[in-house]
């Protein structure tokens, strides 16, 4: 009897570990662009810095939410991009980097990457959405709770953004949106 209880407990703990191990399938921007060539899909890019507190909260609270994980993994290529890192990015046939990157400042404020500037990102975190062809759709600034991010994930995935031409139309979409993600 003791062995059966021990086995049950072991199976239960392993199951919990598998459930908790679920996460967004992050990749680099360059990897996502290559995948888009084979299987077009929209891209969601988390533009963060190592020193940014709200970026860490976004990772833990929003990108750790099961509904967000499931939706992003099913519908987007998810990209993590350090706005002050030294990764080389090929964007619109131009290689972008961070020529003033200082390795001694890896976890402190560093120089801003050229790609960050090209995207017009000037606050962290910012979630940038791209269409299936790699064209910029929109940067969404600031910390987003799961249900706040859900609005944008579905707006872009379902191409609703193409129907919205004015601030009033967006406000109407926003006010009528019924979130389904569990907070």
Short mmCIF file of N, CA and C in Angstrom, two decimals:
data_model
loop_
_atom_site.label_atom_id
_atom_site.label_comp_id
_atom_site.label_asym_id
_atom_site.label_seq_id
_atom_site.Cartn_x
_atom_site.Cartn_y
_atom_site.Cartn_z
N UNK A 1 0.83 -1.20 0.00
CA UNK A 1 0.00 0.00 0.00
C UNK A 1 0.87 1.27 0.00
N UNK A 2 1.93 1.24 0.78
CA UNK A 2 2.83 2.39 0.86
C UNK A 2 3.51 2.64 -0.49
N UNK A 3 3.85 1.55 -1.19
CA UNK A 3 4.48 1.68 -2.51
C UNK A 3 3.51 2.31 -3.50
N UNK A 4 2.23 1.92 -3.46
CA UNK A 4 1.22 2.49 -4.36
C UNK A 4 1.06 3.99 -4.11
N UNK A 5 1.03 4.37 -2.84
CA UNK A 5 0.91 5.81 -2.51
C UNK A 5 2.14 6.56 -2.99
N UNK A 6 3.32 5.95 -2.82
CA UNK A 6 4.56 6.58 -3.27
C UNK A 6 4.59 6.75 -4.79
N UNK A 7 4.13 5.73 -5.51
CA UNK A 7 4.08 5.81 -6.97
C UNK A 7 3.09 6.87 -7.41
N UNK A 8 1.93 6.93 -6.76
CA UNK A 8 0.91 7.93 -7.10
C UNK A 8 1.47 9.33 -6.89
N UNK A 9 2.16 9.52 -5.75
CA UNK A 9 2.74 10.83 -5.46
C UNK A 9 3.80 11.19 -6.50
N UNK A 10 4.61 10.23 -6.90
CA UNK A 10 5.64 10.47 -7.90
C UNK A 10 5.03 10.87 -9.24
N UNK A 11 3.98 10.14 -9.67
CA UNK A 11 3.29 10.46 -10.93
C UNK A 11 2.66 11.85 -10.84
N UNK A 12 2.05 12.17 -9.72
CA UNK A 12 1.42 13.48 -9.52
C UNK A 12 2.46 14.59 -9.61
N UNK A 13 3.58 14.42 -8.94
CA UNK A 13 4.64 15.45 -8.97
C UNK A 13 5.21 15.61 -10.38
N UNK A 14 5.39 14.52 -11.09
CA UNK A 14 5.90 14.60 -12.47
C UNK A 14 4.89 15.33 -13.36
N UNK A 15 3.61 15.07 -13.16
CA UNK A 15 2.56 15.73 -13.95
C UNK A 15 2.55 17.22 -13.69
N UNK A 16 2.70 17.61 -12.42
CA UNK A 16 2.73 19.03 -12.09
C UNK A 16 3.94 19.68 -12.74
N UNK A 17 5.08 18.99 -12.72
CA UNK A 17 6.28 19.52 -13.35
C UNK A 17 6.08 19.75 -14.84
N UNK A 18 5.40 18.85 -15.53
CA UNK A 18 5.14 18.99 -16.96
C UNK A 18 4.21 20.17 -17.20
N UNK A 19 3.18 20.30 -16.38
CA UNK A 19 2.24 21.42 -16.53
C UNK A 19 2.96 22.74 -16.32
N UNK A 20 3.78 22.83 -15.28
CA UNK A 20 4.48 24.08 -14.98
C UNK A 20 5.58 24.38 -15.99
N UNK A 21 6.06 23.37 -16.69
CA UNK A 21 7.14 23.57 -17.65
C UNK A 21 6.65 24.17 -18.97
N UNK A 22 5.33 24.25 -19.15
CA UNK A 22 4.80 24.80 -20.39
C UNK A 22 5.18 26.28 -20.50
N UNK A 23 5.68 26.66 -21.66
CA UNK A 23 6.08 28.05 -21.84
C UNK A 23 5.97 28.44 -23.31
N UNK A 24 6.06 29.72 -23.53
CA UNK A 24 6.06 30.24 -24.90
C UNK A 24 7.33 29.76 -25.59
N UNK A 25 7.20 29.39 -26.85
CA UNK A 25 8.35 28.93 -27.64
C UNK A 25 9.05 30.15 -28.24
N UNK A 26 9.94 30.74 -27.46
CA UNK A 26 10.65 31.94 -27.89
C UNK A 26 11.73 31.59 -28.90
N UNK A 27 12.01 32.53 -29.77
CA UNK A 27 13.09 32.38 -30.76
C UNK A 27 13.65 33.77 -31.07
N UNK A 28 14.72 33.78 -31.85
CA UNK A 28 15.30 35.07 -32.26
C UNK A 28 14.48 35.63 -33.44
N UNK A 29 14.66 36.90 -33.69
CA UNK A 29 13.99 37.54 -34.83
C UNK A 29 14.42 36.87 -36.13
N UNK A 30 15.72 36.63 -36.29
CA UNK A 30 16.23 36.02 -37.52
C UNK A 30 15.63 34.62 -37.73
N UNK A 31 15.48 33.84 -36.66
CA UNK A 31 14.86 32.51 -36.76
C UNK A 31 13.40 32.63 -37.22
N UNK A 32 12.68 33.58 -36.64
CA UNK A 32 11.27 33.77 -37.00
C UNK A 32 11.11 34.16 -38.47
N UNK A 33 11.99 35.03 -38.96
CA UNK A 33 11.93 35.45 -40.36
C UNK A 33 12.15 34.25 -41.28
N UNK A 34 13.08 33.37 -40.92
CA UNK A 34 13.32 32.17 -41.73
C UNK A 34 12.10 31.25 -41.71
N UNK A 35 11.47 31.11 -40.56
CA UNK A 35 10.27 30.27 -40.46
C UNK A 35 9.11 30.87 -41.26
N UNK A 36 9.01 32.20 -41.27
CA UNK A 36 7.95 32.86 -42.04
C UNK A 36 8.06 32.54 -43.52
N UNK A 37 9.26 32.34 -44.01
CA UNK A 37 9.46 32.01 -45.43
C UNK A 37 8.86 30.65 -45.76
N UNK A 38 8.92 29.72 -44.81
CA UNK A 38 8.42 28.37 -45.03
C UNK A 38 6.94 28.25 -44.67
N UNK A 39 6.57 28.88 -43.58
CA UNK A 39 5.18 28.83 -43.10
C UNK A 39 4.79 30.21 -42.57
N UNK A 40 4.18 31.04 -43.42
CA UNK A 40 3.83 32.40 -42.99
C UNK A 40 2.92 32.41 -41.76
N UNK A 41 3.31 33.22 -40.80
CA UNK A 41 2.57 33.38 -39.56
C UNK A 41 2.95 34.74 -39.00
N UNK A 42 2.04 35.38 -38.31
CA UNK A 42 2.37 36.66 -37.69
C UNK A 42 3.41 36.46 -36.60
N UNK A 43 4.07 37.55 -36.25
CA UNK A 43 5.13 37.52 -35.26
C UNK A 43 4.78 38.47 -34.13
N UNK A 44 5.02 38.03 -32.91
CA UNK A 44 4.89 38.87 -31.72
C UNK A 44 6.28 38.95 -31.10
N UNK A 45 6.80 40.16 -30.94
CA UNK A 45 8.15 40.33 -30.41
C UNK A 45 8.12 41.10 -29.09
N UNK A 46 8.69 40.47 -28.06
CA UNK A 46 8.86 41.11 -26.76
C UNK A 46 10.17 41.87 -26.77
N UNK A 47 10.09 43.19 -26.78
CA UNK A 47 11.28 44.03 -26.75
C UNK A 47 11.49 44.42 -25.28
N UNK A 48 12.59 43.94 -24.72
CA UNK A 48 12.85 44.09 -23.29
C UNK A 48 14.28 44.56 -23.06
N UNK A 49 14.60 44.83 -21.81
CA UNK A 49 15.99 45.04 -21.39
C UNK A 49 16.22 44.21 -20.13
N UNK A 50 17.47 43.92 -19.85
CA UNK A 50 17.80 43.11 -18.67
C UNK A 50 17.50 43.82 -17.36
N UNK A 51 17.53 45.14 -17.34
CA UNK A 51 17.34 45.90 -16.10
C UNK A 51 15.90 46.33 -15.84
N UNK A 52 15.01 46.02 -16.75
CA UNK A 52 13.62 46.52 -16.71
C UNK A 52 12.73 45.67 -15.80
N UNK A 53 12.25 46.26 -14.70
CA UNK A 53 11.35 45.59 -13.77
C UNK A 53 10.03 45.17 -14.41
N UNK A 54 9.33 46.08 -15.10
CA UNK A 54 8.08 45.69 -15.75
C UNK A 54 8.27 44.58 -16.80
N UNK A 55 9.45 44.50 -17.41
CA UNK A 55 9.73 43.43 -18.37
C UNK A 55 9.72 42.08 -17.66
N UNK A 56 10.31 42.05 -16.47
CA UNK A 56 10.33 40.82 -15.69
C UNK A 56 8.92 40.43 -15.23
N UNK A 57 8.12 41.43 -14.88
CA UNK A 57 6.72 41.18 -14.50
C UNK A 57 5.94 40.62 -15.69
N UNK A 58 6.18 41.17 -16.88
CA UNK A 58 5.52 40.70 -18.10
C UNK A 58 5.86 39.23 -18.34
N UNK A 59 7.14 38.89 -18.19
CA UNK A 59 7.57 37.49 -18.35
C UNK A 59 6.83 36.58 -17.37
N UNK A 60 6.83 36.97 -16.12
CA UNK A 60 6.26 36.12 -15.07
C UNK A 60 4.73 36.06 -15.14
N UNK A 61 4.08 37.21 -15.14
CA UNK A 61 2.62 37.26 -14.99
C UNK A 61 1.85 37.06 -16.29
N UNK A 62 2.36 37.59 -17.38
CA UNK A 62 1.61 37.54 -18.64
C UNK A 62 2.10 36.41 -19.52
N UNK A 63 3.40 36.38 -19.80
CA UNK A 63 3.93 35.32 -20.66
C UNK A 63 3.97 33.97 -19.95
N UNK A 64 3.70 33.97 -18.65
CA UNK A 64 3.59 32.72 -17.90
C UNK A 64 2.15 32.24 -17.76
N UNK A 65 1.20 33.01 -18.29
CA UNK A 65 -0.22 32.67 -18.21
C UNK A 65 -0.54 31.58 -19.24
N UNK A 66 -1.21 30.52 -18.81
CA UNK A 66 -1.50 29.38 -19.68
C UNK A 66 -2.26 29.78 -20.94
N UNK A 67 -3.26 30.64 -20.81
CA UNK A 67 -4.03 31.06 -21.99
C UNK A 67 -3.16 31.83 -22.97
N UNK A 68 -2.30 32.69 -22.47
CA UNK A 68 -1.39 33.45 -23.33
C UNK A 68 -0.42 32.49 -24.01
N UNK A 69 0.15 31.57 -23.24
CA UNK A 69 1.09 30.59 -23.79
C UNK A 69 0.45 29.81 -24.93
N UNK A 70 -0.74 29.26 -24.67
CA UNK A 70 -1.42 28.44 -25.68
C UNK A 70 -1.73 29.25 -26.94
N UNK A 71 -2.24 30.47 -26.76
CA UNK A 71 -2.64 31.29 -27.92
C UNK A 71 -1.43 31.72 -28.74
N UNK A 72 -0.40 32.18 -28.05
CA UNK A 72 0.79 32.64 -28.76
C UNK A 72 1.44 31.47 -29.50
N UNK A 73 1.63 30.34 -28.83
CA UNK A 73 2.27 29.20 -29.48
C UNK A 73 1.49 28.69 -30.68
N UNK A 74 0.17 28.80 -30.64
CA UNK A 74 -0.66 28.30 -31.75
C UNK A 74 -0.72 29.28 -32.92
N UNK A 75 -0.57 30.58 -32.66
CA UNK A 75 -0.88 31.57 -33.69
C UNK A 75 0.25 32.51 -34.09
N UNK A 76 1.35 32.52 -33.37
CA UNK A 76 2.42 33.49 -33.63
C UNK A 76 3.79 32.82 -33.57
N UNK A 77 4.75 33.46 -34.23
CA UNK A 77 6.14 33.19 -33.93
C UNK A 77 6.47 34.19 -32.82
N UNK A 78 6.94 33.69 -31.69
CA UNK A 78 7.23 34.53 -30.53
C UNK A 78 8.72 34.83 -30.49
N UNK A 79 9.03 36.12 -30.48
CA UNK A 79 10.43 36.56 -30.52
C UNK A 79 10.76 37.34 -29.26
N UNK A 80 11.91 37.03 -28.69
CA UNK A 80 12.47 37.79 -27.57
C UNK A 80 13.60 38.62 -28.14
N UNK A 81 13.56 39.92 -27.90
CA UNK A 81 14.61 40.79 -28.42
C UNK A 81 15.07 41.75 -27.34
N UNK A 82 16.35 41.67 -27.00
CA UNK A 82 16.94 42.58 -26.02
C UNK A 82 17.23 43.91 -26.71
N UNK A 83 16.51 44.94 -26.33
CA UNK A 83 16.60 46.25 -26.96
C UNK A 83 17.97 46.89 -26.82
N UNK A 84 18.77 46.38 -25.89
CA UNK A 84 20.11 46.91 -25.68
C UNK A 84 21.18 45.82 -25.84
N UNK A 85 20.83 44.74 -26.53
CA UNK A 85 21.75 43.62 -26.72
C UNK A 85 22.66 43.83 -27.92
N UNK A 86 23.43 42.80 -28.24
CA UNK A 86 24.40 42.93 -29.34
C UNK A 86 24.12 41.95 -30.49
N UNK A 87 22.91 41.41 -30.56
CA UNK A 87 22.54 40.49 -31.62
C UNK A 87 22.51 41.21 -32.98
N UNK A 88 22.97 40.53 -34.03
CA UNK A 88 22.86 41.08 -35.39
C UNK A 88 21.49 40.72 -35.96
N UNK A 89 20.82 41.71 -36.53
CA UNK A 89 19.48 41.54 -37.07
C UNK A 89 19.51 41.91 -38.55
N UNK A 90 18.94 41.04 -39.38
CA UNK A 90 18.77 41.37 -40.79
C UNK A 90 17.33 41.83 -40.97
N UNK A 91 17.15 43.13 -41.21
CA UNK A 91 15.82 43.72 -41.33
C UNK A 91 15.74 44.49 -42.64
N UNK A 92 14.82 44.09 -43.51
CA UNK A 92 14.66 44.72 -44.83
C UNK A 92 16.00 44.79 -45.57
N UNK A 93 16.70 43.67 -45.57
CA UNK A 93 17.98 43.52 -46.27
C UNK A 93 19.10 44.41 -45.73
N UNK A 94 18.95 44.90 -44.51
CA UNK A 94 19.99 45.70 -43.88
C UNK A 94 20.36 45.03 -42.56
N UNK A 95 21.66 44.86 -42.32
CA UNK A 95 22.11 44.28 -41.06
C UNK A 95 22.22 45.38 -40.02
N UNK A 96 21.52 45.15 -38.90
CA UNK A 96 21.50 46.12 -37.81
C UNK A 96 22.17 45.51 -36.58
N UNK A 97 22.85 46.34 -35.83
CA UNK A 97 23.53 45.86 -34.63
C UNK A 97 23.51 46.92 -33.56
N UNK A 98 24.43 46.78 -32.63
CA UNK A 98 24.57 47.74 -31.54
C UNK A 98 26.05 48.09 -31.42
N UNK A 99 26.52 49.01 -32.28
CA UNK A 99 27.95 49.29 -32.34
C UNK A 99 28.54 49.83 -31.04
N UNK A 100 27.72 50.37 -30.16
CA UNK A 100 28.23 50.94 -28.90
C UNK A 100 27.94 50.05 -27.70
N UNK A 101 27.57 48.79 -27.98
CA UNK A 101 27.29 47.83 -26.90
C UNK A 101 28.52 47.67 -26.01
N UNK A 102 28.29 47.70 -24.70
CA UNK A 102 29.37 47.53 -23.72
C UNK A 102 29.09 46.26 -22.91
N UNK A 103 29.86 45.19 -23.13
CA UNK A 103 29.63 43.93 -22.40
C UNK A 103 29.66 44.10 -20.88
N UNK A 104 30.37 45.09 -20.38
CA UNK A 104 30.44 45.33 -18.94
C UNK A 104 29.11 45.85 -18.39
N UNK A 105 28.23 46.31 -19.28
CA UNK A 105 26.94 46.84 -18.86
C UNK A 105 25.79 45.91 -19.25
N UNK A 106 26.06 44.62 -19.37
CA UNK A 106 25.04 43.67 -19.83
C UNK A 106 23.76 43.73 -19.00
N UNK A 107 23.86 43.89 -17.69
CA UNK A 107 22.67 43.92 -16.84
C UNK A 107 22.33 45.32 -16.33
N UNK A 108 22.91 46.31 -16.97
CA UNK A 108 22.62 47.72 -16.65
C UNK A 108 22.19 48.40 -17.93
N UNK A 109 21.87 49.68 -17.83
CA UNK A 109 21.54 50.43 -19.04
C UNK A 109 22.73 50.38 -19.99
N UNK A 110 22.44 50.07 -21.25
CA UNK A 110 23.47 49.94 -22.26
C UNK A 110 23.05 50.82 -23.44
N UNK A 111 23.81 50.79 -24.50
CA UNK A 111 23.39 51.58 -25.67
C UNK A 111 22.22 50.86 -26.35
N UNK A 112 21.42 51.63 -27.06
CA UNK A 112 20.22 51.10 -27.70
C UNK A 112 20.58 50.50 -29.06
N UNK A 113 20.04 49.32 -29.31
CA UNK A 113 20.26 48.60 -30.57
C UNK A 113 19.65 49.38 -31.74
N UNK A 114 20.28 49.32 -32.89
CA UNK A 114 19.76 50.01 -34.09
C UNK A 114 18.37 49.50 -34.47
N UNK A 115 18.10 48.22 -34.27
CA UNK A 115 16.78 47.66 -34.59
C UNK A 115 15.71 48.26 -33.68
N UNK A 116 16.05 48.47 -32.43
CA UNK A 116 15.12 49.10 -31.47
C UNK A 116 14.72 50.48 -31.99
N UNK A 117 15.69 51.24 -32.43
CA UNK A 117 15.42 52.59 -32.96
C UNK A 117 14.58 52.51 -34.25
N UNK A 118 14.93 51.55 -35.13
CA UNK A 118 14.24 51.40 -36.40
C UNK A 118 12.75 51.12 -36.18
N UNK A 119 12.44 50.36 -35.11
CA UNK A 119 11.05 50.02 -34.79
C UNK A 119 10.33 51.16 -34.06
N UNK A 120 11.06 52.18 -33.66
CA UNK A 120 10.45 53.30 -32.93
C UNK A 120 10.14 52.97 -31.49
N UNK A 121 10.83 51.96 -30.95
CA UNK A 121 10.60 51.58 -29.55
C UNK A 121 11.41 52.50 -28.66
N UNK A 122 10.72 53.13 -27.70
CA UNK A 122 11.41 54.03 -26.78
C UNK A 122 10.97 53.83 -25.33
N UNK A 123 10.30 52.70 -25.05
CA UNK A 123 9.90 52.36 -23.70
C UNK A 123 9.90 50.84 -23.57
N UNK A 124 10.16 50.37 -22.37
CA UNK A 124 10.24 48.93 -22.14
C UNK A 124 9.31 48.53 -21.01
N UNK A 125 8.63 47.43 -21.17
CA UNK A 125 8.60 46.57 -22.35
C UNK A 125 7.73 47.17 -23.44
N UNK A 126 7.98 46.74 -24.65
CA UNK A 126 7.11 47.02 -25.79
C UNK A 126 6.93 45.71 -26.53
N UNK A 127 5.69 45.41 -26.89
CA UNK A 127 5.40 44.21 -27.67
C UNK A 127 5.12 44.68 -29.09
N UNK A 128 5.92 44.19 -30.03
CA UNK A 128 5.81 44.61 -31.42
C UNK A 128 5.19 43.48 -32.23
N UNK A 129 4.20 43.82 -33.03
CA UNK A 129 3.53 42.84 -33.88
C UNK A 129 3.93 43.08 -35.33
N UNK A 130 4.19 41.96 -36.05
CA UNK A 130 4.53 41.98 -37.47
C UNK A 130 3.54 41.07 -38.20
N UNK A 131 3.27 41.38 -39.47
CA UNK A 131 2.39 40.51 -40.25
C UNK A 131 3.16 39.30 -40.78
N UNK A 132 2.51 38.48 -41.58
CA UNK A 132 3.10 37.25 -42.10
C UNK A 132 4.28 37.50 -43.05
N UNK A 133 4.38 38.72 -43.55
CA UNK A 133 5.48 39.07 -44.46
C UNK A 133 6.60 39.83 -43.76
N UNK A 134 6.48 39.98 -42.45
CA UNK A 134 7.50 40.68 -41.69
C UNK A 134 7.31 42.18 -41.63
N UNK A 135 6.20 42.69 -42.15
CA UNK A 135 5.93 44.13 -42.09
C UNK A 135 5.44 44.50 -40.69
N UNK A 136 5.91 45.62 -40.20
CA UNK A 136 5.53 46.11 -38.88
C UNK A 136 4.03 46.44 -38.84
N UNK A 137 3.33 45.88 -37.84
CA UNK A 137 1.92 46.21 -37.65
C UNK A 137 1.78 47.31 -36.60
N UNK A 138 2.34 47.07 -35.41
CA UNK A 138 2.23 48.07 -34.35
C UNK A 138 3.09 47.70 -33.15
N UNK A 139 3.65 48.73 -32.50
CA UNK A 139 4.29 48.49 -31.20
C UNK A 139 3.26 48.82 -30.10
N UNK A 140 3.16 47.94 -29.11
CA UNK A 140 2.26 48.15 -27.98
C UNK A 140 3.14 48.37 -26.75
N UNK A 141 3.14 49.61 -26.26
CA UNK A 141 4.04 49.99 -25.17
C UNK A 141 3.49 49.60 -23.81
N UNK A 142 4.41 49.23 -22.93
CA UNK A 142 4.09 49.04 -21.53
C UNK A 142 3.69 47.63 -21.14
N UNK A 143 3.61 47.45 -19.84
CA UNK A 143 3.21 46.18 -19.25
C UNK A 143 1.77 45.88 -19.62
N UNK A 144 1.52 44.65 -20.06
CA UNK A 144 0.17 44.22 -20.43
C UNK A 144 -0.21 43.02 -19.57
N UNK A 145 -1.36 43.08 -18.93
CA UNK A 145 -1.89 41.92 -18.22
C UNK A 145 -2.39 40.93 -19.27
N UNK A 146 -2.59 39.64 -18.91
CA UNK A 146 -3.02 38.66 -19.90
C UNK A 146 -4.24 39.08 -20.71
N UNK A 147 -5.27 39.61 -20.07
CA UNK A 147 -6.47 40.00 -20.80
C UNK A 147 -6.26 41.25 -21.64
N UNK A 148 -5.35 42.12 -21.24
CA UNK A 148 -5.02 43.28 -22.07
C UNK A 148 -4.27 42.83 -23.32
N UNK A 149 -3.32 41.92 -23.15
CA UNK A 149 -2.58 41.41 -24.31
C UNK A 149 -3.50 40.61 -25.22
N UNK A 150 -4.46 39.90 -24.64
CA UNK A 150 -5.41 39.11 -25.43
C UNK A 150 -6.09 39.97 -26.49
N UNK A 151 -6.47 41.17 -26.13
CA UNK A 151 -7.13 42.07 -27.07
C UNK A 151 -6.27 42.26 -28.31
N UNK A 152 -4.98 42.54 -28.12
CA UNK A 152 -4.08 42.78 -29.25
C UNK A 152 -3.75 41.49 -30.00
N UNK A 153 -3.55 40.39 -29.26
CA UNK A 153 -3.26 39.11 -29.91
C UNK A 153 -4.37 38.75 -30.89
N UNK A 154 -5.62 38.94 -30.47
CA UNK A 154 -6.75 38.59 -31.32
C UNK A 154 -7.01 39.64 -32.39
N UNK A 155 -6.79 40.90 -32.06
CA UNK A 155 -6.94 42.00 -33.03
C UNK A 155 -6.09 41.74 -34.26
N UNK A 156 -4.81 41.40 -34.04
CA UNK A 156 -3.90 41.19 -35.16
C UNK A 156 -4.07 39.82 -35.79
N UNK A 157 -4.26 38.78 -34.99
CA UNK A 157 -4.42 37.44 -35.54
C UNK A 157 -5.62 37.37 -36.47
N UNK A 158 -6.73 37.98 -36.06
CA UNK A 158 -7.97 37.93 -36.84
C UNK A 158 -8.06 39.05 -37.87
N UNK A 159 -6.99 39.83 -38.03
CA UNK A 159 -6.92 40.94 -39.00
C UNK A 159 -7.99 42.01 -38.78
N UNK A 160 -8.48 42.13 -37.56
CA UNK A 160 -9.47 43.17 -37.22
C UNK A 160 -8.85 44.56 -37.36
N UNK A 161 -7.54 44.65 -37.20
CA UNK A 161 -6.87 45.95 -37.31
C UNK A 161 -7.06 46.57 -38.70
N UNK A 162 -7.29 45.73 -39.71
CA UNK A 162 -7.50 46.23 -41.07
C UNK A 162 -8.84 46.94 -41.22
N UNK A 163 -9.78 46.63 -40.34
CA UNK A 163 -11.11 47.24 -40.40
C UNK A 163 -11.18 48.54 -39.61
N UNK A 164 -10.21 48.79 -38.77
CA UNK A 164 -10.22 49.96 -37.88
C UNK A 164 -9.46 51.10 -38.54
N UNK A 165 -10.16 52.17 -38.82
CA UNK A 165 -9.55 53.31 -39.51
C UNK A 165 -9.43 54.56 -38.64
N UNK A 166 -10.19 54.61 -37.54
CA UNK A 166 -10.20 55.81 -36.69
C UNK A 166 -10.05 55.43 -35.23
N UNK A 167 -9.73 56.42 -34.42
CA UNK A 167 -9.65 56.20 -32.97
C UNK A 167 -11.01 55.77 -32.42
N UNK A 168 -12.08 56.32 -32.96
CA UNK A 168 -13.42 55.96 -32.50
C UNK A 168 -13.71 54.48 -32.78
N UNK A 169 -13.27 53.99 -33.94
CA UNK A 169 -13.49 52.58 -34.27
C UNK A 169 -12.67 51.67 -33.34
N UNK A 170 -11.45 52.10 -33.01
CA UNK A 170 -10.67 51.30 -32.06
C UNK A 170 -11.31 51.32 -30.68
N UNK A 171 -11.76 52.48 -30.26
CA UNK A 171 -12.43 52.59 -28.95
C UNK A 171 -13.65 51.68 -28.90
N UNK A 172 -14.41 51.64 -29.98
CA UNK A 172 -15.57 50.77 -30.04
C UNK A 172 -15.16 49.30 -29.95
N UNK A 173 -14.11 48.92 -30.68
CA UNK A 173 -13.59 47.55 -30.61
C UNK A 173 -13.16 47.23 -29.18
N UNK A 174 -12.41 48.13 -28.58
CA UNK A 174 -11.88 47.96 -27.23
C UNK A 174 -13.02 47.79 -26.22
N UNK A 175 -14.02 48.64 -26.31
CA UNK A 175 -15.13 48.60 -25.35
C UNK A 175 -16.02 47.38 -25.53
N UNK A 176 -16.10 46.84 -26.74
CA UNK A 176 -16.95 45.68 -26.97
C UNK A 176 -16.19 44.34 -26.84
N UNK A 177 -14.88 44.42 -26.69
CA UNK A 177 -14.07 43.20 -26.59
C UNK A 177 -14.37 42.49 -25.27
N UNK A 178 -14.65 41.19 -25.37
CA UNK A 178 -14.92 40.37 -24.18
C UNK A 178 -13.76 39.37 -24.03
N UNK A 179 -12.90 39.60 -23.02
CA UNK A 179 -11.74 38.71 -22.86
C UNK A 179 -12.18 37.30 -22.43
N UNK A 180 -11.40 36.33 -22.88
CA UNK A 180 -11.65 34.93 -22.54
C UNK A 180 -10.51 34.35 -21.71
N UNK A 181 -9.34 34.98 -21.74
CA UNK A 181 -8.20 34.47 -20.99
C UNK A 181 -8.47 34.62 -19.49
N UNK A 182 -8.03 33.64 -18.73
CA UNK A 182 -8.15 33.71 -17.28
C UNK A 182 -7.03 34.63 -16.79
N UNK A 183 -7.36 35.60 -15.93
CA UNK A 183 -6.32 36.53 -15.45
C UNK A 183 -5.20 35.83 -14.69
#
